[in-house]
């Protein structure tokens, strides 16, 4: 079998990862590569003080990991800077938070070139190279320049913004041109794919044929959607097992006969946490009968904690949670339990299963795996209800959810109320339509369909 080479910003060794500190990309890539084996290359997550060490190569099971440390400057400019303060906010439609600093842009190119240089000697002819996410868009162009002729695919885990938003990025052209160096570019949803095609047509003067082949900047690249999935079977098993675990029991005992709502999100402004807490406020003020009868459990492990916008967000969430609890709490009940830490996946699965409502209300999200995990974890006989933002990629697939507009606080409160009072019959009907989809298009199907398309792409012409 052809060797698979995964390239992503962070590498998450499967047996070494700690509870809750890995994001959606690491969770999905780990699940996808585990059965197949190959090489996983990227940043170690460490920053060196003086001199960079050699590439750290180690094996766990059928996987070889190769990791590289970054300098402080790389970390500031490439990771915290261009990736997290320029591309991330812009691609999530937060132009107001996007920083355009030429140093960041230069650092981004420099680190991509450095990583490509370290990867080249590890490659073998016939490897299939799969690059992940917005940190590494220029990777293929650097690899090509260094003589790499293997097939290279790219998958974007986050949204691709519409044309007007993207045009605000000073070097938008370089970025799109770099994407055209791949053999296959995959997006989460039709919405993202359409937005990319729109740029190609109206800004790059390129063309797109019926099969999704884009011709622009003297290149042609295949494009398509590959909605990411989860390991649904494993997750359902975790949930079933965790049902009787001491932690789930403790949670249920502490909630008593009340209805539990759950949110699980990295502490990120794209996840809509402040608006979600405002919706809880609105729910309790509009429906006083719910006071004392519901509990919102919000798990929000810290993320990118040294980026200023994330520090501010943490204060904002703490403040709104404090205000809502201060307004409604009684000596024996508080509406919101806000936990600024992560849990093991097994524990999370048990918590999802014990919750009547899964609250997934991002302002913008590439897919959102939590929505799928919540569905997979439910009991067939008595499933909970998913309340889902229309701006999460998952909304394109999970039509049995109560779909809400996260900007409309009153609308979200109404959606929550509907979920809390839904009949068993309707809950079962909605859930069964979603769980079939989650099981069928799981993470293995996602990996398979992307790699099949990449393998079928014509290989790059010899230099
Ligand atoms: C990016 C895109 C896209 C969360 N808290 C804990 C924990 N998690 C896990 C969840 C889930 C993952 O992290 C989060 O995935 P999401 O998809 O919800 O969000 P991002 O991290 O923003 O992921 C996103 C994804 O990539 C994949 O393409 O869906 O749109 O933004 O698996 O369960 N895991 C553990 N403890 C926690 O406390 N163990």
Tab-separated table of C-alpha atoms and ligand atoms in Angstrom:
chain	number	residue	atom	x	y	z
A	1	UNK	CA	0.000	0.000	0.000
A	2	UNK	CA	1.145	3.551	-0.709
A	3	UNK	CA	2.544	5.228	2.392
A	4	UNK	CA	0.417	8.044	3.797
A	5	UNK	CA	2.249	11.158	4.995
A	6	UNK	CA	0.143	13.476	7.124
A	7	UNK	CA	1.396	17.016	7.625
A	8	UNK	CA	-0.338	19.166	10.216
A	9	UNK	CA	0.663	22.049	12.442
A	10	UNK	CA	0.521	19.976	15.616
A	11	UNK	CA	1.247	16.296	15.856
A	12	UNK	CA	-0.736	14.482	18.524
A	13	UNK	CA	0.873	11.128	19.369
A	14	UNK	CA	-2.084	8.874	20.007
A	15	UNK	CA	-0.973	7.358	23.299
A	16	UNK	CA	0.571	10.530	24.667
A	17	UNK	CA	-2.277	13.004	24.311
A	18	UNK	CA	-3.740	14.389	27.513
A	19	UNK	CA	-7.408	14.876	28.232
A	20	UNK	CA	-9.018	17.706	26.386
A	21	UNK	CA	-6.015	19.566	25.054
A	22	UNK	CA	-6.353	18.459	21.460
A	23	UNK	CA	-8.669	20.247	19.032
A	24	UNK	CA	-10.914	18.801	16.366
A	25	UNK	CA	-8.180	18.375	13.777
A	26	UNK	CA	-5.962	16.243	16.011
A	27	UNK	CA	-8.920	14.114	17.128
A	28	UNK	CA	-9.981	13.438	13.534
A	29	UNK	CA	-6.537	12.904	12.044
A	30	UNK	CA	-5.556	10.543	14.859
A	31	UNK	CA	-8.711	8.480	14.283
A	32	UNK	CA	-8.173	8.453	10.518
A	33	UNK	CA	-4.490	7.484	10.499
A	34	UNK	CA	-4.587	4.990	13.387
A	35	UNK	CA	-5.782	2.009	11.367
A	36	UNK	CA	-3.690	2.740	8.303
A	37	UNK	CA	-0.275	3.722	9.604
A	38	UNK	CA	2.223	6.012	7.899
A	39	UNK	CA	4.200	9.123	8.799
A	40	UNK	CA	2.785	12.084	10.757
A	41	UNK	CA	4.916	15.218	10.474
A	42	UNK	CA	4.563	18.620	12.114
A	43	UNK	CA	5.400	20.915	15.015
A	44	UNK	CA	6.144	19.248	18.356
A	45	UNK	CA	4.325	21.975	20.286
A	46	UNK	CA	7.689	22.943	21.859
A	47	UNK	CA	9.666	26.160	21.517
A	48	UNK	CA	13.475	26.039	21.716
A	49	UNK	CA	15.627	28.638	23.484
A	50	UNK	CA	18.882	28.810	21.486
A	51	UNK	CA	19.464	26.260	18.730
A	52	UNK	CA	16.909	24.027	17.019
A	53	UNK	CA	17.419	20.321	17.714
A	54	UNK	CA	17.243	17.667	14.988
A	55	UNK	CA	13.874	16.358	13.764
A	56	UNK	CA	12.570	14.071	16.517
A	57	UNK	CA	11.559	10.770	14.945
A	58	UNK	CA	9.812	8.058	16.963
A	59	UNK	CA	7.382	5.221	16.428
A	60	UNK	CA	4.225	4.204	18.201
A	61	UNK	CA	2.546	1.114	16.768
A	62	UNK	CA	2.288	1.355	12.983
A	63	UNK	CA	2.855	5.122	12.994
A	64	UNK	CA	6.065	7.059	12.640
A	65	UNK	CA	6.039	10.553	14.081
A	66	UNK	CA	8.463	13.261	13.034
A	67	UNK	CA	8.332	16.526	14.929
A	68	UNK	CA	10.163	19.828	14.757
A	69	UNK	CA	10.512	22.530	17.440
A	70	UNK	CA	9.924	26.211	16.676
A	71	UNK	CA	11.850	29.303	17.767
A	72	UNK	CA	10.137	31.967	19.877
A	73	UNK	CA	10.000	34.185	16.828
A	74	UNK	CA	8.380	31.428	14.728
A	75	UNK	CA	5.864	30.814	17.473
A	76	UNK	CA	4.953	34.511	17.678
A	77	UNK	CA	4.829	35.256	13.960
A	78	UNK	CA	3.673	32.029	12.341
A	79	UNK	CA	1.503	30.425	15.019
A	80	UNK	CA	0.135	33.147	17.288
A	81	UNK	CA	0.483	35.745	14.544
A	82	UNK	CA	-0.514	34.784	11.019
A	83	UNK	CA	-2.355	31.543	11.823
A	84	UNK	CA	-4.243	32.608	14.938
A	85	UNK	CA	-4.528	36.400	14.621
A	86	UNK	CA	-4.877	36.783	10.846
A	87	UNK	CA	-6.290	33.701	9.149
A	88	UNK	CA	-8.355	32.210	11.972
A	89	UNK	CA	-10.446	35.346	12.696
A	90	UNK	CA	-10.732	36.277	9.010
A	91	UNK	CA	-11.858	32.801	7.948
A	92	UNK	CA	-14.430	32.904	10.776
A	93	UNK	CA	-15.804	36.210	9.497
A	94	UNK	CA	-14.254	38.254	12.315
A	95	UNK	CA	-12.661	41.011	10.266
A	96	UNK	CA	-12.825	43.180	13.375
A	97	UNK	CA	-10.346	40.839	15.115
A	98	UNK	CA	-8.012	40.204	12.167
A	99	UNK	CA	-4.479	41.619	12.467
A	100	UNK	CA	-2.648	42.329	9.229
A	101	UNK	CA	1.018	42.579	10.101
A	102	UNK	CA	3.712	41.993	7.440
A	103	UNK	CA	5.966	40.366	10.040
A	104	UNK	CA	3.321	37.694	10.597
A	105	UNK	CA	3.036	37.024	6.893
A	106	UNK	CA	6.806	36.697	6.465
A	107	UNK	CA	7.012	34.413	9.498
A	108	UNK	CA	4.259	32.217	8.051
A	109	UNK	CA	6.144	31.753	4.771
A	110	UNK	CA	9.443	31.225	6.601
A	111	UNK	CA	8.082	28.469	8.843
A	112	UNK	CA	6.276	26.752	5.968
A	113	UNK	CA	9.545	26.754	3.979
A	114	UNK	CA	11.498	25.488	7.012
A	115	UNK	CA	9.007	22.650	7.620
A	116	UNK	CA	9.035	21.695	3.932
A	117	UNK	CA	12.851	21.554	4.046
A	118	UNK	CA	12.755	19.178	7.044
A	119	UNK	CA	10.102	16.987	5.449
A	120	UNK	CA	11.791	16.536	2.053
A	121	UNK	CA	14.503	14.071	3.226
A	122	UNK	CA	11.859	11.930	4.956
A	123	UNK	CA	9.784	11.437	1.805
A	124	UNK	CA	9.821	8.326	-0.411
A	125	UNK	CA	8.768	8.102	-4.042
A	126	UNK	CA	5.115	7.096	-4.272
A	127	UNK	CA	4.129	8.643	-0.893
A	128	UNK	CA	0.721	10.220	-0.712
A	129	UNK	CA	1.059	13.551	1.099
A	130	UNK	CA	-1.943	15.007	2.927
A	131	UNK	CA	-1.524	18.516	4.339
A	132	UNK	CA	-4.028	19.796	6.891
A	133	UNK	CA	-5.432	23.192	7.606
A	134	UNK	CA	-4.838	26.888	7.386
A	135	UNK	CA	-1.425	26.919	9.092
A	136	UNK	CA	0.148	25.152	6.119
A	137	UNK	CA	-1.472	26.502	2.950
A	138	UNK	CA	1.918	27.307	1.275
A	139	UNK	CA	3.376	23.863	2.082
A	140	UNK	CA	2.847	22.395	-1.417
A	141	UNK	CA	4.448	25.352	-3.180
A	142	UNK	CA	7.580	25.025	-1.007
A	143	UNK	CA	7.704	21.247	-1.430
A	144	UNK	CA	7.333	21.570	-5.197
A	145	UNK	CA	10.120	24.125	-5.332
A	146	UNK	CA	12.323	21.643	-3.478
A	147	UNK	CA	11.632	18.988	-6.119
A	148	UNK	CA	8.765	17.024	-4.561
A	149	UNK	CA	6.802	15.216	-7.295
A	150	UNK	CA	4.518	13.099	-5.122
A	151	UNK	CA	0.790	13.769	-5.047
A	152	UNK	CA	-0.120	16.383	-2.464
A	153	UNK	CA	-3.615	17.008	-1.131
A	154	UNK	CA	-4.890	19.713	1.210
A	155	UNK	CA	-7.904	19.711	3.504
A	156	UNK	CA	-9.254	22.880	5.105
A	157	UNK	CA	-10.864	22.158	8.492
A	158	UNK	CA	-12.240	25.662	8.956
A	159	UNK	CA	-14.629	27.673	6.756
A	160	UNK	CA	-13.485	29.250	3.511
A	161	UNK	CA	-14.738	32.850	3.690
A	162	UNK	CA	-16.798	34.518	1.015
A	163	UNK	CA	-15.155	36.752	-1.546
A	164	UNK	CA	-15.709	40.152	0.086
A	165	UNK	CA	-14.214	38.964	3.373
A	166	UNK	CA	-11.208	37.329	1.731
A	167	UNK	CA	-10.412	40.425	-0.306
A	168	UNK	CA	-9.630	42.226	2.958
A	169	UNK	CA	-6.585	39.981	3.387
A	170	UNK	CA	-3.636	41.904	1.872
A	171	UNK	CA	-2.023	38.798	0.326
A	172	UNK	CA	-5.193	36.922	-0.632
A	173	UNK	CA	-3.776	36.252	-4.083
A	174	UNK	CA	-0.641	34.501	-2.764
A	175	UNK	CA	-2.774	32.282	-0.590
A	176	UNK	CA	-5.111	31.165	-3.363
A	177	UNK	CA	-2.237	30.744	-5.786
A	178	UNK	CA	-0.506	28.523	-3.181
A	179	UNK	CA	-3.642	26.382	-2.912
A	180	UNK	CA	-3.560	25.874	-6.665
A	181	UNK	CA	-0.196	24.078	-6.239
A	182	UNK	CA	-1.972	21.083	-4.682
A	183	UNK	CA	-3.386	18.166	-6.661
A	184	UNK	CA	-6.581	18.105	-4.595
A	185	UNK	CA	-8.106	20.685	-2.254
A	186	UNK	CA	-10.939	19.573	0.036
A	187	UNK	CA	-13.464	21.665	1.944
A	188	UNK	CA	-15.990	20.776	4.639
A	189	UNK	CA	-19.175	21.975	2.915
A	190	UNK	CA	-20.689	23.123	-0.367
A	191	UNK	CA	-20.820	26.636	1.085
A	192	UNK	CA	-17.016	26.691	1.456
A	193	UNK	CA	-16.433	25.142	-1.954
A	194	UNK	CA	-18.747	27.671	-3.609
A	195	UNK	CA	-16.949	30.545	-1.913
A	196	UNK	CA	-13.584	29.247	-3.179
A	197	UNK	CA	-14.951	28.870	-6.700
A	198	UNK	CA	-16.349	32.376	-6.496
A	199	UNK	CA	-12.842	33.730	-5.858
A	200	UNK	CA	-11.415	31.698	-8.736
A	201	UNK	CA	-14.047	32.960	-11.135
A	202	UNK	CA	-14.374	36.595	-10.152
A	203	UNK	CA	-10.950	37.484	-8.755
A	204	UNK	CA	-8.461	35.059	-10.276
A	205	UNK	CA	-10.077	34.984	-13.733
A	206	UNK	CA	-9.932	31.183	-13.669
A	207	UNK	CA	-12.465	28.525	-14.630
A	208	UNK	CA	-14.121	25.573	-12.922
A	209	UNK	CA	-15.385	22.583	-14.867
A	210	UNK	CA	-18.292	20.296	-13.959
A	211	UNK	CA	-15.987	17.852	-12.175
A	212	UNK	CA	-14.701	20.594	-9.838
A	213	UNK	CA	-11.337	20.989	-11.620
A	214	UNK	CA	-10.149	24.549	-11.142
A	215	UNK	CA	-7.890	26.137	-13.756
A	216	UNK	CA	-6.098	29.250	-12.521
A	217	UNK	CA	-2.590	30.719	-12.291
A	218	UNK	CA	-1.378	28.273	-14.935
A	219	UNK	CA	-2.292	25.268	-12.805
A	220	UNK	CA	-5.182	22.916	-12.488
A	221	UNK	CA	-6.361	21.509	-9.187
A	222	UNK	CA	-9.244	19.234	-8.223
A	223	UNK	CA	-11.633	20.606	-5.611
A	224	UNK	CA	-14.486	18.970	-3.730
A	225	UNK	CA	-16.262	18.667	-0.381
A	226	UNK	CA	-15.288	16.037	2.186
A	227	UNK	CA	-17.396	16.649	5.306
A	228	UNK	CA	-15.405	15.326	8.227
A	229	UNK	CA	-16.890	12.662	10.503
A	230	UNK	CA	-16.146	11.042	13.854
A	231	UNK	CA	-15.404	7.489	14.950
A	232	UNK	CA	-19.115	7.044	15.650
A	233	UNK	CA	-19.009	3.422	16.725
A	234	UNK	CA	-16.204	3.935	19.224
A	235	UNK	CA	-17.894	7.023	20.579
A	236	UNK	CA	-21.222	5.222	21.070
A	237	UNK	CA	-19.394	2.440	22.913
A	238	UNK	CA	-17.620	4.930	25.175
A	239	UNK	CA	-20.961	6.507	25.967
A	240	UNK	CA	-22.610	3.214	26.765
A	241	UNK	CA	-19.742	2.169	29.018
A	242	UNK	CA	-19.489	5.554	30.700
A	243	UNK	CA	-23.175	5.542	31.596
A	244	UNK	CA	-22.460	3.614	34.772
A	245	UNK	CA	-19.072	5.218	35.491
A	246	UNK	CA	-18.585	6.954	38.857
A	247	UNK	CA	-18.166	10.360	37.173
A	248	UNK	CA	-21.405	10.113	35.188
A	249	UNK	CA	-23.195	8.908	38.300
A	250	UNK	CA	-21.836	11.842	40.303
A	251	UNK	CA	-22.963	14.250	37.601
A	252	UNK	CA	-26.474	12.777	37.494
A	253	UNK	CA	-26.768	12.749	41.303
A	254	UNK	CA	-25.711	16.391	41.485
A	255	UNK	CA	-28.219	17.428	38.811
A	256	UNK	CA	-31.034	15.551	40.564
A	257	UNK	CA	-34.258	15.437	38.568
A	258	UNK	CA	-33.356	18.581	36.597
A	259	UNK	CA	-32.810	18.642	32.841
A	260	UNK	CA	-29.210	18.909	31.802
A	261	UNK	CA	-27.997	20.951	28.815
A	262	UNK	CA	-24.391	20.489	27.715
A	263	UNK	CA	-21.912	22.568	25.718
A	264	UNK	CA	-18.341	21.407	24.972
A	265	UNK	CA	-16.111	23.879	23.147
A	266	UNK	CA	-12.549	25.085	23.120
A	267	UNK	CA	-12.634	28.545	24.700
A	268	UNK	CA	-12.733	30.319	21.328
A	269	UNK	CA	-14.697	33.365	20.157
A	270	UNK	CA	-15.932	31.445	17.087
A	271	UNK	CA	-17.905	29.122	19.353
A	272	UNK	CA	-20.455	31.759	20.397
A	273	UNK	CA	-20.137	31.188	24.148
A	274	UNK	CA	-21.110	34.696	25.254
A	275	UNK	CA	-24.241	34.726	23.085
A	276	UNK	CA	-25.098	31.207	24.319
A	277	UNK	CA	-25.003	32.358	27.953
A	278	UNK	CA	-27.131	35.359	27.012
A	279	UNK	CA	-29.633	32.905	25.532
A	280	UNK	CA	-29.746	31.014	28.861
A	281	UNK	CA	-30.429	34.352	30.529
A	282	UNK	CA	-33.239	35.055	28.090
A	283	UNK	CA	-34.682	31.569	28.539
A	284	UNK	CA	-34.862	31.946	32.316
A	285	UNK	CA	-36.292	35.431	32.205
A	286	UNK	CA	-38.980	34.506	29.621
A	287	UNK	CA	-39.888	31.161	31.160
A	288	UNK	CA	-39.636	31.513	34.946
A	289	UNK	CA	-41.074	27.990	35.305
A	290	UNK	CA	-37.685	26.682	34.120
A	291	UNK	CA	-35.837	28.292	37.038
A	292	UNK	CA	-34.522	25.572	39.321
A	293	UNK	CA	-35.404	22.944	36.713
A	294	UNK	CA	-32.503	23.093	34.269
A	295	UNK	CA	-28.707	23.066	34.500
A	296	UNK	CA	-26.384	24.206	31.714
A	297	UNK	CA	-23.024	22.404	31.925
A	298	UNK	CA	-20.468	24.301	29.858
A	299	UNK	CA	-17.092	22.620	29.437
A	300	UNK	CA	-14.589	25.041	27.885
A	301	UNK	CA	-10.921	24.034	28.018
A	302	UNK	CA	-8.625	27.043	27.485
A	303	UNK	CA	-7.134	27.448	24.023
A	304	UNK	CA	-4.434	29.762	22.554
A	305	UNK	CA	-4.250	31.351	25.982
A	306	UNK	CA	-1.424	33.769	25.137
A	307	UNK	CA	-3.322	35.453	22.275
A	308	UNK	CA	-4.878	38.709	23.619
A	309	UNK	CA	-8.321	38.136	22.021
A	310	UNK	CA	-8.578	34.813	23.868
A	311	UNK	CA	-7.667	36.400	27.206
A	312	UNK	CA	-10.407	38.967	26.664
A	313	UNK	CA	-12.895	36.281	25.742
A	314	UNK	CA	-12.148	34.425	28.949
A	315	UNK	CA	-13.033	37.517	30.970
A	316	UNK	CA	-16.187	38.087	28.947
A	317	UNK	CA	-17.429	34.535	29.440
A	318	UNK	CA	-16.627	34.651	33.159
A	319	UNK	CA	-18.499	37.901	33.441
A	320	UNK	CA	-21.675	36.762	31.663
A	321	UNK	CA	-21.723	33.443	33.554
A	322	UNK	CA	-21.288	35.339	36.834
A	323	UNK	CA	-24.093	37.716	35.931
A	324	UNK	CA	-26.555	34.991	34.927
A	325	UNK	CA	-25.781	32.885	37.986
A	326	UNK	CA	-25.958	35.973	40.203
A	327	UNK	CA	-29.387	36.842	38.790
A	328	UNK	CA	-31.083	33.453	39.055
A	329	UNK	CA	-29.176	31.191	41.459
A	330	UNK	CA	-30.747	29.958	44.674
A	331	UNK	CA	-28.916	28.585	47.703
A	332	UNK	CA	-29.374	25.061	46.318
A	333	UNK	CA	-29.182	25.659	42.535
A	334	UNK	CA	-27.220	27.624	39.937
A	335	UNK	CA	-28.234	27.642	36.261
A	336	UNK	CA	-24.744	27.478	34.731
A	337	UNK	CA	-21.794	25.288	35.644
A	338	UNK	CA	-18.801	26.657	33.803
A	339	UNK	CA	-15.687	24.489	33.736
A	340	UNK	CA	-12.489	25.898	32.352
A	341	UNK	CA	-10.825	22.513	31.893
A	342	UNK	CA	-10.864	19.386	29.745
A	343	UNK	CA	-12.013	15.826	30.438
A	344	UNK	CA	-11.157	12.420	29.004
A	345	UNK	CA	-13.152	11.516	25.893
A	346	UNK	CA	-14.803	8.617	27.711
A	347	UNK	CA	-15.977	10.947	30.460
A	348	UNK	CA	-17.313	13.446	27.929
A	349	UNK	CA	-19.236	10.669	26.171
A	350	UNK	CA	-21.007	9.784	29.433
A	351	UNK	CA	-21.824	13.457	30.054
A	352	UNK	CA	-23.313	13.837	26.554
A	353	UNK	CA	-25.474	10.768	27.103
A	354	UNK	CA	-26.822	12.133	30.368
A	355	UNK	CA	-27.823	15.469	28.809
A	356	UNK	CA	-31.276	16.158	27.437
A	357	UNK	CA	-29.972	18.925	25.173
A	358	UNK	CA	-26.667	19.302	23.291
A	359	UNK	CA	-26.019	23.005	22.744
A	360	UNK	CA	-23.791	23.695	19.737
A	361	UNK	CA	-24.170	27.332	18.746
A	362	UNK	CA	-20.950	28.565	17.081
A	363	UNK	CA	-21.056	31.864	15.212
A	364	UNK	CA	-19.070	30.114	12.477
A	365	UNK	CA	-17.522	26.617	12.385
A	366	UNK	CA	-15.965	24.485	9.657
A	367	UNK	CA	-17.854	21.400	10.807
A	368	UNK	CA	-18.086	20.991	14.617
A	369	UNK	CA	-17.379	17.473	15.775
A	370	UNK	CA	-19.086	17.966	19.133
A	371	UNK	CA	-22.454	18.032	17.335
A	372	UNK	CA	-21.739	14.600	15.840
A	373	UNK	CA	-20.328	13.220	19.095
A	374	UNK	CA	-23.454	14.310	20.959
A	375	UNK	CA	-25.661	12.468	18.457
A	376	UNK	CA	-23.494	9.319	18.536
A	377	UNK	CA	-23.585	9.209	22.346
A	378	UNK	CA	-27.381	9.178	22.733
A	379	UNK	CA	-29.581	6.305	23.943
A	380	UNK	CA	-31.830	5.007	21.181
A	381	UNK	CA	-34.778	4.568	23.533
A	382	UNK	CA	-34.560	8.071	24.984
A	383	UNK	CA	-32.308	10.368	22.945
A	384	UNK	CA	-31.584	13.988	23.695
A	385	UNK	CA	-32.054	16.896	21.282
A	386	UNK	CA	-29.303	18.723	19.426
A	387	UNK	CA	-29.656	22.511	19.182
A	388	UNK	CA	-27.360	23.499	16.343
A	389	UNK	CA	-26.197	26.750	14.769
A	390	UNK	CA	-26.970	27.173	11.103
A	391	UNK	CA	-23.405	28.484	10.724
A	392	UNK	CA	-21.753	25.205	11.743
A	393	UNK	CA	-20.814	23.006	8.775
A	394	UNK	CA	-22.584	20.163	10.635
A	395	UNK	CA	-25.929	21.880	9.992
A	396	UNK	CA	-25.671	20.857	6.324
A	397	UNK	CA	-25.887	17.206	7.390
A	398	UNK	CA	-27.750	17.081	10.711
A	399	UNK	CA	-31.203	18.121	9.629
A	400	UNK	CA	-32.842	16.466	12.640
A	401	UNK	CA	-31.359	19.123	14.923
A	402	UNK	CA	-33.227	22.204	16.105
A	403	UNK	CA	-31.451	24.690	13.859
A	404	UNK	CA	-30.907	28.172	15.294
A	405	UNK	CA	-29.305	31.464	14.330
A	406	UNK	CA	-26.720	32.054	17.092
A	407	UNK	CA	-26.864	35.847	16.647
A	408	UNK	CA	-30.570	35.810	17.482
A	409	UNK	CA	-30.489	35.418	21.277
A	410	UNK	CA	-34.269	35.208	21.592
A	411	UNK	CA	-34.419	32.658	18.765
A	412	UNK	CA	-31.794	30.479	20.474
A	413	UNK	CA	-33.730	30.689	23.754
A	414	UNK	CA	-36.857	29.549	21.876
A	415	UNK	CA	-34.870	26.704	20.309
A	416	UNK	CA	-33.669	25.603	23.752
A	417	UNK	CA	-37.196	25.741	25.132
A	418	UNK	CA	-38.446	23.662	22.201
A	419	UNK	CA	-35.706	21.081	22.809
A	420	UNK	CA	-36.428	20.939	26.542
A	421	UNK	CA	-40.116	20.278	26.038
A	422	UNK	CA	-39.981	17.997	22.974
A	423	UNK	CA	-41.967	14.747	23.046
A	424	UNK	CA	-40.155	11.419	23.130
A	425	UNK	CA	-41.630	10.522	19.768
A	426	UNK	CA	-40.254	13.625	18.072
A	427	UNK	CA	-36.896	13.259	19.780
A	428	UNK	CA	-36.574	9.688	18.489
A	429	UNK	CA	-37.595	10.636	14.992
A	430	UNK	CA	-35.139	13.507	14.777
A	431	UNK	CA	-32.314	11.516	16.307
A	432	UNK	CA	-32.658	8.480	14.061
A	433	UNK	CA	-32.336	10.605	10.915
A	434	UNK	CA	-29.109	12.111	12.259
A	435	UNK	CA	-27.467	9.022	13.711
A	436	UNK	CA	-27.652	7.139	10.411
A	437	UNK	CA	-25.734	9.921	8.741
A	438	UNK	CA	-23.152	10.176	11.558
A	439	UNK	CA	-22.533	6.410	11.431
A	440	UNK	CA	-22.355	6.168	7.672
A	441	UNK	CA	-20.101	9.157	6.985
A	442	UNK	CA	-17.675	8.514	9.795
A	443	UNK	CA	-14.039	9.539	10.016
A	444	UNK	CA	-12.862	6.477	8.098
A	445	UNK	CA	-15.255	7.225	5.228
A	446	UNK	CA	-13.933	10.798	5.231
A	447	UNK	CA	-10.299	9.668	5.073
A	448	UNK	CA	-11.069	7.041	2.453
A	449	UNK	CA	-12.948	9.349	0.124
A	450	UNK	CA	-10.242	12.025	0.294
A	451	UNK	CA	-7.393	9.581	-0.291
A	452	UNK	CA	-9.218	7.806	-3.118
A	453	UNK	CA	-9.643	11.116	-4.902
A	454	UNK	CA	-6.041	12.098	-4.254
A	455	UNK	CA	-4.704	8.755	-5.513
A	456	UNK	CA	-6.748	9.169	-8.690
A	457	UNK	CA	-5.282	12.625	-9.414
A	458	UNK	CA	-2.684	12.631	-12.205
A	459	UNK	CA	0.788	12.855	-10.656
A	460	UNK	CA	2.819	16.033	-10.990
A	461	UNK	CA	4.890	16.281	-14.178
A	462	UNK	CA	8.624	15.719	-13.747
A	463	UNK	CA	10.637	18.897	-13.281
B	1	LIG	C1	-11.556	22.331	13.989
B	1	LIG	C2	-12.630	23.179	13.290
B	1	LIG	C3	-13.829	21.083	12.659
B	1	LIG	C4	-13.347	19.519	23.411
B	1	LIG	N1	-13.262	19.633	24.762
B	1	LIG	C5	-12.715	18.495	25.189
B	1	LIG	C6	-12.450	17.676	24.101
B	1	LIG	N2	-12.849	18.324	23.036
B	1	LIG	C7	-12.842	17.739	21.686
B	1	LIG	C8	-14.263	17.512	21.190
B	1	LIG	C9	-14.040	17.435	19.699
B	1	LIG	C10	-12.871	18.389	19.507
B	1	LIG	O1	-12.229	18.573	20.764
B	1	LIG	C11	-13.352	19.751	19.051
B	1	LIG	O2	-13.690	19.658	17.700
B	1	LIG	P1	-14.627	20.729	16.989
B	1	LIG	O3	-14.923	20.226	15.652
B	1	LIG	O4	-15.849	20.898	17.823
B	1	LIG	O5	-13.840	22.111	16.990
B	1	LIG	P2	-12.319	22.660	16.678
B	1	LIG	O6	-11.365	22.267	17.741
B	1	LIG	O7	-12.473	24.115	16.468
B	1	LIG	O8	-11.893	21.923	15.314
B	1	LIG	C12	-13.966	22.470	13.314
B	1	LIG	C13	-12.652	20.327	13.249
B	1	LIG	O9	-11.447	21.087	13.227
B	1	LIG	C14	-12.393	19.030	12.482
B	1	LIG	O10	-12.259	19.270	11.127
B	1	LIG	O11	-15.012	20.347	12.915
B	1	LIG	O12	-14.949	23.215	12.618
B	1	LIG	O13	-12.737	24.467	13.909
B	1	LIG	O14	-13.657	16.153	19.300
B	1	LIG	O15	-14.796	16.356	21.772
B	1	LIG	N3	-11.892	16.464	24.184
B	1	LIG	C15	-11.580	16.001	25.427
B	1	LIG	N4	-11.829	16.748	26.540
B	1	LIG	C16	-12.386	17.989	26.472
B	1	LIG	O16	-12.632	18.630	27.495
B	1	LIG	N5	-11.009	14.802	25.565
